Structure formats: structure tokens, C-alpha cells
Amino acid sequence: MENSEAIALTAALLAAAGDLTKRINDGVVARGFEGRPAFGFAFTRLAPDGATVTDLAAHLGFTKQAASQLVDELVRKGYAERRPHPVDARARLVVLTELGWACTRAAEEAALEAVQPWVELLGEDEVRVLCDRLRRIAPYGPIRPTW
């Protein structure tokens, strides 16, 4: 692969990721939820069993202070709540509320809508192959915001 091909591939993947993030966030907002893409990235770590602020910071690539501020915002908006940690008395567990789970379901619906143009362009089989290849390249993420 030549440099120009590598740059083109990188640009295409970043453009696709940015487009998906925007489409999913727009779909969530259109369904009546207030938020921003960072919420969705946090929700992926908070579901299904919750996380500490430290866990969330590591997942997002944030400082603990920035993650704590995000959690404060999620709690204020009713998407998450702090609970006692079941094992560590010093820590608090951040978990999604019913509203947070409803927002997560809205994001799943929006994600389906966001990839539908790919299915129409490439067909379901090719999209499944694309998904398989991307999972092989980056099986565990990280899935984090860059802003």
C-alpha cells in the first residue's frame, strides 16, 4: 500500500466514523433526548452494570476530573445516578437510569437508520463483511470521543 492509499483509507474511515457519530446523535436528539456524542460514548461503558468515574475516565480517555464533570451532567439531566459500590466502600458506581436506558434504545434505533444507506449502497452481505473486517482490525475499540 502506498502513502496516498493509506491516507485515503484513513480519511475514509474517519469520515465514516464522524458521519455515523453525527447521524446517531441527530437521531437521538430527534427522538426527544438532550445530549451530545460524549453521552453515547459514556453510555457504552455504563451499560450494563455501571462503572466508577475512574473506569469511565479510562474508557473515554478523559481525566478523572473531566469524567466527573460529565457524570455530574448526566446525573443532572437524569440519565445516570450514583450508587454505593457493591465491593469498594470508597467508590461510587455510576449507573444508567430508566431515562438513560431509553436514550440508549433511541441510539440503537438511530444507529440502524444511520447504516441503512450503507445497506442500500452495498447490500446486507457486504455490510456484514465490512463489519466483520472492522471487528478483526479493532476488536475492542477504543470507542471514545476526541472532543
Backbone as a chain_set.jsonl record, in Angstrom:
{"seq": "MENSEAIALTAALLAAAGDLTKRINDGVVARGFEGRPAFGFAFTRLAPDGATVTDLAAHLGFTKQAASQLVDELVRKGYAERRPHPVDARARLVVLTELGWACTRAAEEAALEAVQPWVELLGEDEVRVLCDRLRRIAPYGPIRPTW", "coords": {"N": [[0.851, -1.175, 0.0], [0.556, 2.171, -0.812], [1.602, 5.46, 0.372], [-0.331, 7.434, -0.297], [-2.603, 5.875, -0.641], [-2.918, 4.864, 1.914], [-3.433, 7.21, 3.315], [-5.846, 7.924, 2.078], [-7.478, 5.768, 2.861], [-7.433, 6.1, 5.649], [-8.64, 8.647, 5.844], [-11.178, 8.04, 4.799], [-12.186, 6.182, 6.688], [-12.202, 7.763, 9.012], [-13.974, 9.771, 8.187], [-16.304, 8.247, 7.832], [-16.72, 7.39, 10.479], [-17.087, 9.853, 11.785], [-19.382, 10.755, 10.436], [-21.242, 8.764, 11.143], [-21.33, 9.138, 13.937], [-22.435, 11.72, 14.077], [-24.913, 11.307, 12.737], [-26.137, 9.409, 14.43], [-26.236, 10.829, 16.866], [-27.854, 12.996, 16.039], [-30.183, 11.554, 15.487], [-30.859, 10.638, 18.043], [-31.373, 13.052, 19.353], [-33.518, 13.911, 17.766], [-35.399, 12.155, 18.648], [-36.168, 13.187, 21.008], [-34.356, 13.39, 23.11], [-31.939, 15.031, 25.121], [-28.625, 15.854, 24.525], [-25.205, 15.008, 23.758], [-22.591, 13.739, 21.615], [-20.612, 12.661, 23.381], [-22.09, 11.695, 25.504], [-23.222, 9.316, 24.555], [-20.91, 7.785, 24.123], [-20.111, 7.509, 26.756], [-22.314, 6.12, 27.786], [-21.97, 3.618, 26.626], [-20.05, 2.49, 28.236], [-21.173, 2.6, 30.753], [-23.348, 0.925, 30.594], [-23.709, -2.595, 30.845], [-23.675, -2.738, 33.639], [-22.87, -0.522, 35.083], [-20.274, 1.795, 36.19], [-17.28, 3.062, 37.717], [-16.198, 6.459, 38.219], [-13.5, 6.573, 37.663], [-13.16, 4.279, 36.044], [-14.762, 5.078, 33.897], [-13.386, 7.355, 33.042], [-11.0, 6.206, 32.089], [-12.054, 4.667, 29.994], [-13.062, 6.656, 28.28], [-10.831, 8.139, 27.757], [-10.393, 10.411, 29.168], [-9.514, 12.832, 31.712], [-9.826, 12.152, 35.247], [-11.155, 14.237, 36.457], [-12.506, 15.482, 34.289], [-14.17, 13.365, 33.53], [-15.685, 13.137, 35.838], [-17.039, 15.574, 35.772], [-18.583, 15.139, 33.477], [-20.163, 13.011, 34.396], [-21.531, 14.372, 36.439], [-23.094, 16.05, 34.83], [-24.623, 14.124, 33.429], [-26.052, 13.033, 35.559], [-27.463, 15.318, 36.466], [-29.13, 15.71, 34.259], [-30.671, 13.499, 34.415], [-29.989, 11.049, 33.305], [-28.275, 9.262, 34.504], [-27.273, 7.826, 37.67], [-25.689, 7.988, 40.878], [-24.552, 5.335, 42.879], [-23.931, 3.384, 45.855], [-20.891, 1.557, 45.733], [-20.784, -1.921, 45.135], [-18.645, -3.448, 46.099], [-16.393, -1.9, 46.783], [-16.165, 0.256, 49.295], [-15.259, 2.845, 49.268], [-15.723, 3.845, 46.774], [-18.012, 5.069, 44.25], [-20.653, 3.873, 42.282], [-21.624, 4.496, 39.013], [-24.587, 4.421, 37.34], [-26.903, 3.768, 34.669], [-30.063, 5.373, 34.463], [-33.629, 4.787, 34.106], [-34.309, 6.653, 32.152], [-31.813, 7.001, 30.969], [-31.442, 4.43, 29.893], [-33.556, 4.446, 28.07], [-32.675, 6.426, 26.348], [-30.441, 5.126, 25.371], [-31.663, 3.045, 23.939], [-32.894, 4.609, 21.995], [-30.622, 5.514, 20.677], [-29.718, 3.119, 19.593], [-31.761, 2.619, 17.734], [-31.382, 4.852, 16.104], [-28.828, 4.273, 15.167], [-29.313, 2.058, 13.555], [-30.821, 3.303, 11.551], [-28.822, 5.012, 10.621], [-26.945, 3.37, 9.353], [-28.397, 2.351, 7.316], [-28.276, 3.591, 4.696], [-25.802, 2.557, 3.859], [-26.376, -0.14, 3.637], [-28.221, -0.038, 1.576], [-26.573, 0.861, -0.479], [-24.399, -0.987, -0.597], [-25.445, -3.499, -0.019], [-26.767, -6.023, 2.195], [-25.12, -8.268, 2.734], [-22.496, -7.426, 2.041], [-22.176, -5.347, 3.87], [-22.227, -6.764, 6.256], [-19.849, -8.227, 5.921], [-18.041, -6.099, 5.872], [-18.39, -5.181, 8.498], [-17.446, -7.421, 9.897], [-14.736, -7.416, 9.08], [-13.847, -4.957, 10.102], [-14.188, -5.426, 12.833], [-12.232, -7.364, 13.183], [-9.956, -5.867, 12.756], [-10.05, -3.898, 14.771], [-10.874, -5.084, 17.462], [-11.672, -4.427, 20.111], [-12.086, -1.722, 20.344], [-10.444, 1.372, 21.048], [-13.56, 2.978, 21.773], [-14.105, 6.104, 21.729], [-14.72, 9.564, 22.369], [-13.225, 12.361, 20.688], [-13.228, 14.901, 21.507]], "CA": [[0.0, 0.0, 0.0], [1.308, 3.422, -0.896], [1.211, 6.503, 1.324], [-1.575, 8.09, -0.702], [-3.691, 4.942, -0.375], [-3.084, 4.819, 3.363], [-4.098, 8.463, 3.69], [-7.228, 7.839, 1.591], [-8.177, 4.833, 3.74], [-7.583, 6.768, 6.941], [-9.641, 9.711, 5.695], [-12.493, 7.427, 4.6], [-12.632, 5.617, 7.961], [-12.516, 8.867, 9.917], [-15.192, 10.411, 7.691], [-17.424, 7.359, 8.149], [-16.936, 7.436, 11.927], [-17.662, 11.161, 12.099], [-20.739, 10.788, 9.904], [-22.078, 7.91, 11.994], [-21.495, 9.803, 15.226], [-23.38, 12.817, 13.874], [-26.244, 10.769, 12.42], [-26.701, 8.786, 15.625], [-26.575, 11.894, 17.807], [-29.017, 13.704, 15.496], [-31.33, 10.679, 15.675], [-31.193, 10.635, 19.468], [-31.982, 14.357, 19.624], [-34.821, 13.921, 17.089], [-36.31, 11.33, 19.447], [-36.534, 13.932, 22.199], [-33.362, 13.342, 24.172], [-30.944, 16.086, 25.105], [-27.311, 15.28, 24.732], [-24.116, 15.206, 22.8], [-21.965, 12.437, 21.363], [-19.882, 12.125, 24.54], [-23.027, 10.934, 26.327], [-23.314, 7.97, 23.996], [-19.668, 7.072, 24.396], [-20.15, 7.173, 28.183], [-23.345, 5.11, 27.995], [-21.465, 2.294, 26.255], [-19.287, 1.962, 29.375], [-22.045, 2.49, 31.917], [-24.215, -0.243, 30.389], [-24.959, -2.857, 31.543], [-23.555, -2.861, 35.094], [-22.339, 0.679, 35.706], [-18.824, 1.975, 36.243], [-16.819, 4.161, 38.559], [-15.696, 7.595, 37.449], [-12.168, 6.182, 37.201], [-13.374, 3.384, 34.897], [-15.295, 5.882, 32.802], [-12.289, 8.207, 32.551], [-10.113, 5.352, 31.286], [-12.787, 4.298, 28.776], [-13.215, 7.817, 27.405], [-9.567, 8.83, 27.527], [-10.543, 11.694, 29.851], [-9.01, 12.888, 33.078], [-10.876, 11.836, 36.217], [-11.929, 15.458, 36.667], [-13.415, 15.653, 33.15], [-15.178, 12.306, 33.619], [-16.56, 13.507, 36.946], [-17.911, 16.649, 35.273], [-19.543, 14.511, 32.579], [-21.11, 12.284, 35.247], [-22.391, 15.386, 37.064], [-24.05, 16.477, 33.813], [-25.545, 13.015, 33.184], [-26.924, 12.938, 36.735], [-28.355, 16.481, 36.423], [-30.105, 15.525, 33.182], [-31.496, 12.349, 34.741], [-29.577, 9.865, 32.551], [-27.483, 8.362, 35.347], [-27.291, 8.109, 39.101], [-24.586, 7.407, 41.642], [-24.967, 4.378, 43.903], [-22.782, 2.802, 46.557], [-20.234, 0.468, 45.005], [-21.073, -3.16, 45.868], [-17.447, -4.094, 46.634], [-15.456, -0.894, 47.28], [-16.917, 1.249, 50.068], [-14.751, 4.194, 48.971], [-16.099, 4.236, 45.41], [-19.423, 5.179, 43.87], [-20.952, 3.266, 40.993], [-22.499, 5.314, 38.184], [-25.433, 3.523, 36.552], [-27.939, 4.403, 33.87], [-31.442, 5.378, 34.952], [-34.58, 4.401, 33.055], [-34.156, 7.624, 31.073], [-30.558, 6.658, 30.298], [-31.69, 3.227, 29.077], [-34.416, 4.855, 26.953], [-31.794, 7.14, 25.426], [-29.622, 4.089, 24.74], [-32.51, 2.396, 22.92], [-33.047, 5.583, 20.9], [-29.357, 5.499, 19.934], [-29.701, 1.878, 18.807], [-32.653, 2.848, 16.594], [-30.714, 5.828, 15.235], [-27.704, 3.589, 14.526], [-29.885, 1.265, 12.465], [-31.129, 4.259, 10.478], [-27.584, 5.6, 10.113], [-26.249, 2.441, 8.45], [-29.283, 1.925, 6.23], [-27.741, 3.971, 3.378], [-24.731, 1.629, 3.508], [-27.03, -1.378, 3.207], [-28.799, 0.232, 0.254], [-25.48, 1.022, -1.442], [-23.532, -2.163, -0.685], [-26.162, -4.741, 0.238], [-26.585, -6.521, 3.566], [-23.983, -9.186, 2.841], [-21.241, -6.671, 2.054], [-22.095, -4.605, 5.13], [-21.82, -7.755, 7.271], [-18.422, -8.497, 5.697], [-17.343, -4.898, 6.34], [-18.432, -5.222, 9.96], [-16.528, -8.479, 10.321], [-13.354, -6.966, 8.857], [-13.53, -3.894, 11.054], [-14.036, -6.059, 14.155], [-10.934, -8.033, 13.2], [-8.919, -4.831, 12.839], [-10.134, -3.223, 16.072], [-11.9, -5.872, 18.157], [-12.118, -3.908, 21.393], [-12.089, -0.267, 20.379], [-11.365, 2.062, 21.937], [-14.607, 3.809, 21.215], [-14.089, 7.273, 22.581], [-14.779, 10.853, 21.681], [-11.947, 13.069, 20.59], [-13.504, 16.29, 21.817]], "C": [[0.893, 1.233, 0.0], [0.786, 4.434, 0.121], [-0.133, 7.127, 0.965], [-2.779, 7.187, -0.463], [-3.975, 4.848, 1.128], [-3.804, 6.076, 3.86], [-5.564, 8.42, 3.267], [-8.051, 6.902, 2.481], [-8.442, 5.473, 5.093], [-8.668, 7.831, 6.875], [-11.045, 9.125, 5.557], [-13.035, 6.86, 5.914], [-13.01, 6.716, 8.961], [-13.793, 9.59, 9.494], [-16.412, 9.568, 8.018], [-17.741, 7.41, 9.64], [-17.579, 8.761, 12.34], [-19.104, 11.269, 11.638], [-21.681, 9.947, 10.76], [-22.35, 8.569, 13.346], [-22.531, 10.917, 15.116], [-24.784, 12.289, 13.615], [-26.908, 10.146, 13.65], [-27.102, 9.858, 16.631], [-27.797, 12.679, 17.329], [-30.284, 12.87, 15.68], [-31.798, 10.62, 17.116], [-31.908, 11.942, 19.825], [-33.377, 14.432, 18.991], [-35.859, 13.098, 17.852], [-36.609, 11.959, 20.805], [-35.549, 13.907, 23.347], [-32.37, 14.477, 24.001], [-29.576, 15.454, 25.305], [-26.318, 15.679, 23.67], [-23.414, 13.873, 22.635], [-21.224, 11.848, 22.564], [-20.8, 11.332, 25.457], [-23.082, 9.48, 25.846], [-22.072, 7.147, 24.253], [-19.601, 6.669, 25.871], [-21.152, 6.061, 28.443], [-22.832, 3.715, 27.643], [-20.664, 1.672, 27.394], [-20.17, 1.747, 30.593], [-22.986, 1.288, 31.802], [-23.336, -1.478, 30.329], [-24.877, -2.73, 33.058], [-23.029, -1.625, 35.804], [-20.818, 0.694, 35.722], [-18.5, 3.069, 37.249], [-16.377, 5.303, 37.648], [-14.314, 7.275, 36.892], [-12.253, 5.26, 35.986], [-13.828, 4.176, 33.675], [-14.21, 6.771, 32.202], [-11.348, 7.407, 31.663], [-10.775, 4.989, 29.957], [-12.832, 5.45, 27.778], [-11.891, 8.481, 27.033], [-9.584, 10.228, 28.118], [-9.722, 11.66, 31.137], [-10.162, 12.505, 34.009], [-11.776, 13.05, 36.454], [-12.929, 15.669, 35.537], [-14.52, 14.6, 33.173], [-16.174, 12.616, 34.728], [-17.524, 14.613, 36.528], [-18.971, 16.093, 34.326], [-20.594, 13.745, 33.386], [-22.052, 13.259, 35.937], [-23.482, 15.833, 36.086], [-25.083, 15.377, 33.541], [-26.526, 12.853, 34.339], [-27.931, 14.088, 36.731], [-29.469, 16.31, 35.393], [-30.97, 14.283, 33.382], [-31.124, 11.071, 34.002], [-28.834, 8.833, 33.398], [-27.669, 8.75, 36.802], [-26.086, 7.432, 39.747], [-25.175, 6.501, 42.723], [-23.729, 3.92, 44.669], [-22.197, 1.662, 45.722], [-20.445, -0.823, 45.789], [-19.858, -3.802, 46.533], [-16.518, -3.096, 47.324], [-16.224, 0.223, 47.981], [-16.473, 2.678, 49.784], [-15.261, 4.724, 47.641], [-17.611, 4.346, 45.272], [-19.568, 4.568, 42.48], [-21.928, 4.182, 40.26], [-23.263, 4.359, 37.281], [-26.457, 4.337, 35.769], [-29.286, 4.315, 34.581], [-32.344, 4.863, 33.833], [-34.482, 5.357, 31.871], [-32.883, 7.357, 30.284], [-30.712, 5.441, 29.399], [-32.574, 3.572, 27.875], [-33.599, 5.601, 25.9], [-30.902, 6.151, 24.673], [-30.411, 3.36, 23.656], [-32.726, 3.318, 21.729], [-31.781, 5.621, 20.047], [-29.246, 4.242, 19.079], [-30.59, 2.013, 17.575], [-31.996, 3.795, 15.592], [-29.532, 5.191, 14.508], [-28.195, 2.732, 13.365], [-30.222, 2.157, 11.269], [-29.852, 4.797, 9.825], [-26.862, 4.682, 9.138], [-27.123, 1.982, 7.287], [-28.796, 2.378, 4.849], [-26.591, 3.072, 2.92], [-25.316, 0.331, 2.977], [-27.613, -1.189, 1.805], [-27.717, 0.321, -0.821], [-24.725, -0.289, -1.678], [-24.275, -3.496, -0.614], [-25.835, -5.259, 1.626], [-25.363, -7.42, 3.711], [-22.663, -8.435, 2.908], [-21.079, -5.869, 3.339], [-21.705, -5.55, 6.265], [-20.334, -8.087, 7.147], [-17.593, -7.312, 6.192], [-17.278, -4.884, 7.864], [-17.45, -6.26, 10.503], [-15.077, -8.036, 10.188], [-12.947, -5.902, 9.863], [-13.373, -4.449, 12.463], [-12.708, -6.792, 14.271], [-9.802, -7.024, 13.364], [-8.883, -4.203, 14.232], [-11.196, -3.912, 16.925], [-12.452, -5.249, 19.434], [-12.069, -2.386, 21.476], [-10.69, 0.293, 20.395], [-12.416, 2.857, 21.167], [-14.691, 5.016, 22.133], [-14.169, 8.544, 21.764], [-13.398, 11.481, 21.625], [-12.129, 14.55, 20.901], [-13.906, 16.447, 23.266]], "O": [[1.872, 1.304, 0.742], [-0.313, 4.291, 0.658], [-0.978, 7.325, 1.837], [-3.858, 7.671, -0.12], [-5.129, 4.765, 1.55], [-4.677, 6.001, 4.725], [-6.435, 8.842, 4.028], [-9.195, 7.211, 2.815], [-9.552, 5.392, 5.619], [-9.523, 7.904, 7.758], [-11.997, 9.653, 6.133], [-14.214, 7.036, 6.222], [-14.013, 6.607, 9.666], [-14.6, 9.977, 10.339], [-17.442, 10.099, 8.434], [-18.91, 7.468, 10.022], [-18.506, 8.782, 13.15], [-19.952, 11.806, 12.35], [-22.794, 10.374, 11.065], [-23.481, 8.552, 13.833], [-23.407, 11.038, 15.972], [-25.745, 12.772, 14.213], [-28.103, 10.337, 13.878], [-28.197, 9.799, 17.191], [-28.68, 12.993, 18.128], [-31.343, 13.414, 15.993], [-32.998, 10.559, 17.381], [-32.927, 11.93, 20.516], [-34.309, 14.954, 19.603], [-37.061, 13.326, 17.712], [-37.236, 11.329, 21.657], [-35.87, 14.356, 24.448], [-32.005, 14.839, 22.883], [-29.407, 14.602, 26.178], [-26.556, 16.544, 22.827], [-23.623, 12.964, 23.438], [-21.221, 10.629, 22.735], [-20.352, 10.398, 26.121], [-22.997, 8.545, 26.643], [-22.156, 5.958, 24.564], [-19.087, 5.599, 26.196], [-20.882, 5.155, 29.232], [-23.213, 2.736, 28.284], [-20.605, 0.448, 27.505], [-19.945, 0.823, 31.375], [-23.373, 0.703, 32.814], [-22.245, -1.383, 29.767], [-25.914, -2.622, 33.712], [-22.767, -1.671, 37.006], [-20.165, -0.27, 35.32], [-19.349, 3.895, 37.583], [-16.205, 5.115, 36.444], [-13.992, 7.666, 35.769], [-11.513, 5.431, 35.017], [-13.339, 3.967, 32.565], [-14.13, 6.918, 30.982], [-10.944, 7.878, 30.6], [-10.122, 5.004, 28.913], [-12.661, 5.246, 26.576], [-11.834, 9.29, 26.107], [-8.886, 11.122, 27.642], [-9.292, 10.598, 31.589], [-11.327, 12.53, 33.611], [-12.988, 12.918, 36.627], [-14.085, 16.002, 35.796], [-15.675, 14.904, 32.872], [-17.372, 12.383, 34.573], [-18.699, 14.586, 36.895], [-20.124, 16.522, 34.363], [-21.786, 13.827, 33.087], [-23.254, 13.002, 36.015], [-24.644, 15.977, 36.464], [-26.277, 15.659, 33.435], [-27.703, 12.568, 34.119], [-29.119, 13.869, 36.966], [-30.609, 16.714, 35.624], [-31.897, 14.04, 32.61], [-31.872, 10.095, 34.062], [-28.776, 7.657, 33.036], [-28.15, 9.836, 37.125], [-25.546, 6.45, 39.237], [-26.152, 6.847, 43.386], [-22.608, 4.055, 44.18], [-22.93, 0.904, 45.088], [-20.296, -0.817, 47.011], [-20.017, -4.619, 47.441], [-15.917, -3.422, 48.348], [-16.864, 1.044, 47.324], [-17.225, 3.621, 50.031], [-15.233, 5.932, 47.406], [-18.373, 3.793, 46.064], [-18.703, 4.733, 41.62], [-22.941, 4.595, 40.824], [-22.661, 3.579, 36.542], [-26.824, 5.445, 36.158], [-29.604, 3.31, 35.217], [-31.87, 4.544, 32.742], [-34.56, 4.931, 30.719], [-32.876, 7.476, 29.058], [-30.186, 5.409, 28.287], [-32.362, 3.048, 26.781], [-33.812, 5.424, 24.701], [-30.642, 6.322, 23.482], [-29.884, 3.089, 22.577], [-32.741, 2.865, 20.584], [-31.862, 5.746, 18.825], [-28.734, 4.296, 17.961], [-30.214, 1.57, 16.489], [-32.048, 3.568, 14.383], [-29.261, 5.53, 13.356], [-27.56, 2.687, 12.312], [-29.943, 1.807, 10.122], [-29.814, 5.01, 8.613], [-26.231, 5.159, 8.193], [-26.646, 1.303, 6.377], [-28.898, 1.601, 3.9], [-26.423, 2.848, 1.721], [-24.826, -0.232, 1.998], [-27.509, -2.074, 0.956], [-27.935, -0.104, -1.955], [-24.447, -0.654, -2.82], [-23.777, -4.511, -1.101], [-24.768, -4.978, 2.171], [-24.647, -7.337, 4.709], [-21.804, -8.757, 3.729], [-19.965, -5.727, 3.844], [-20.931, -5.172, 7.144], [-19.64, -8.214, 8.155], [-16.569, -7.495, 6.85], [-16.23, -4.605, 8.446], [-16.715, -5.995, 11.455], [-14.275, -8.26, 11.095], [-11.845, -5.937, 10.409], [-12.512, -3.989, 13.212], [-12.12, -6.835, 15.352], [-8.807, -7.301, 14.034], [-7.811, -4.003, 14.802], [-12.295, -3.384, 17.092], [-13.595, -5.52, 19.801], [-12.016, -1.827, 22.572], [-9.806, -0.3, 19.778], [-12.175, 3.338, 20.059], [-15.291, 4.942, 23.206], [-13.738, 8.589, 20.612], [-12.52, 11.161, 22.426], [-11.259, 15.361, 20.583], [-14.179, 17.561, 23.713]]}, "num_chains": 1, "name": "protein.A"}
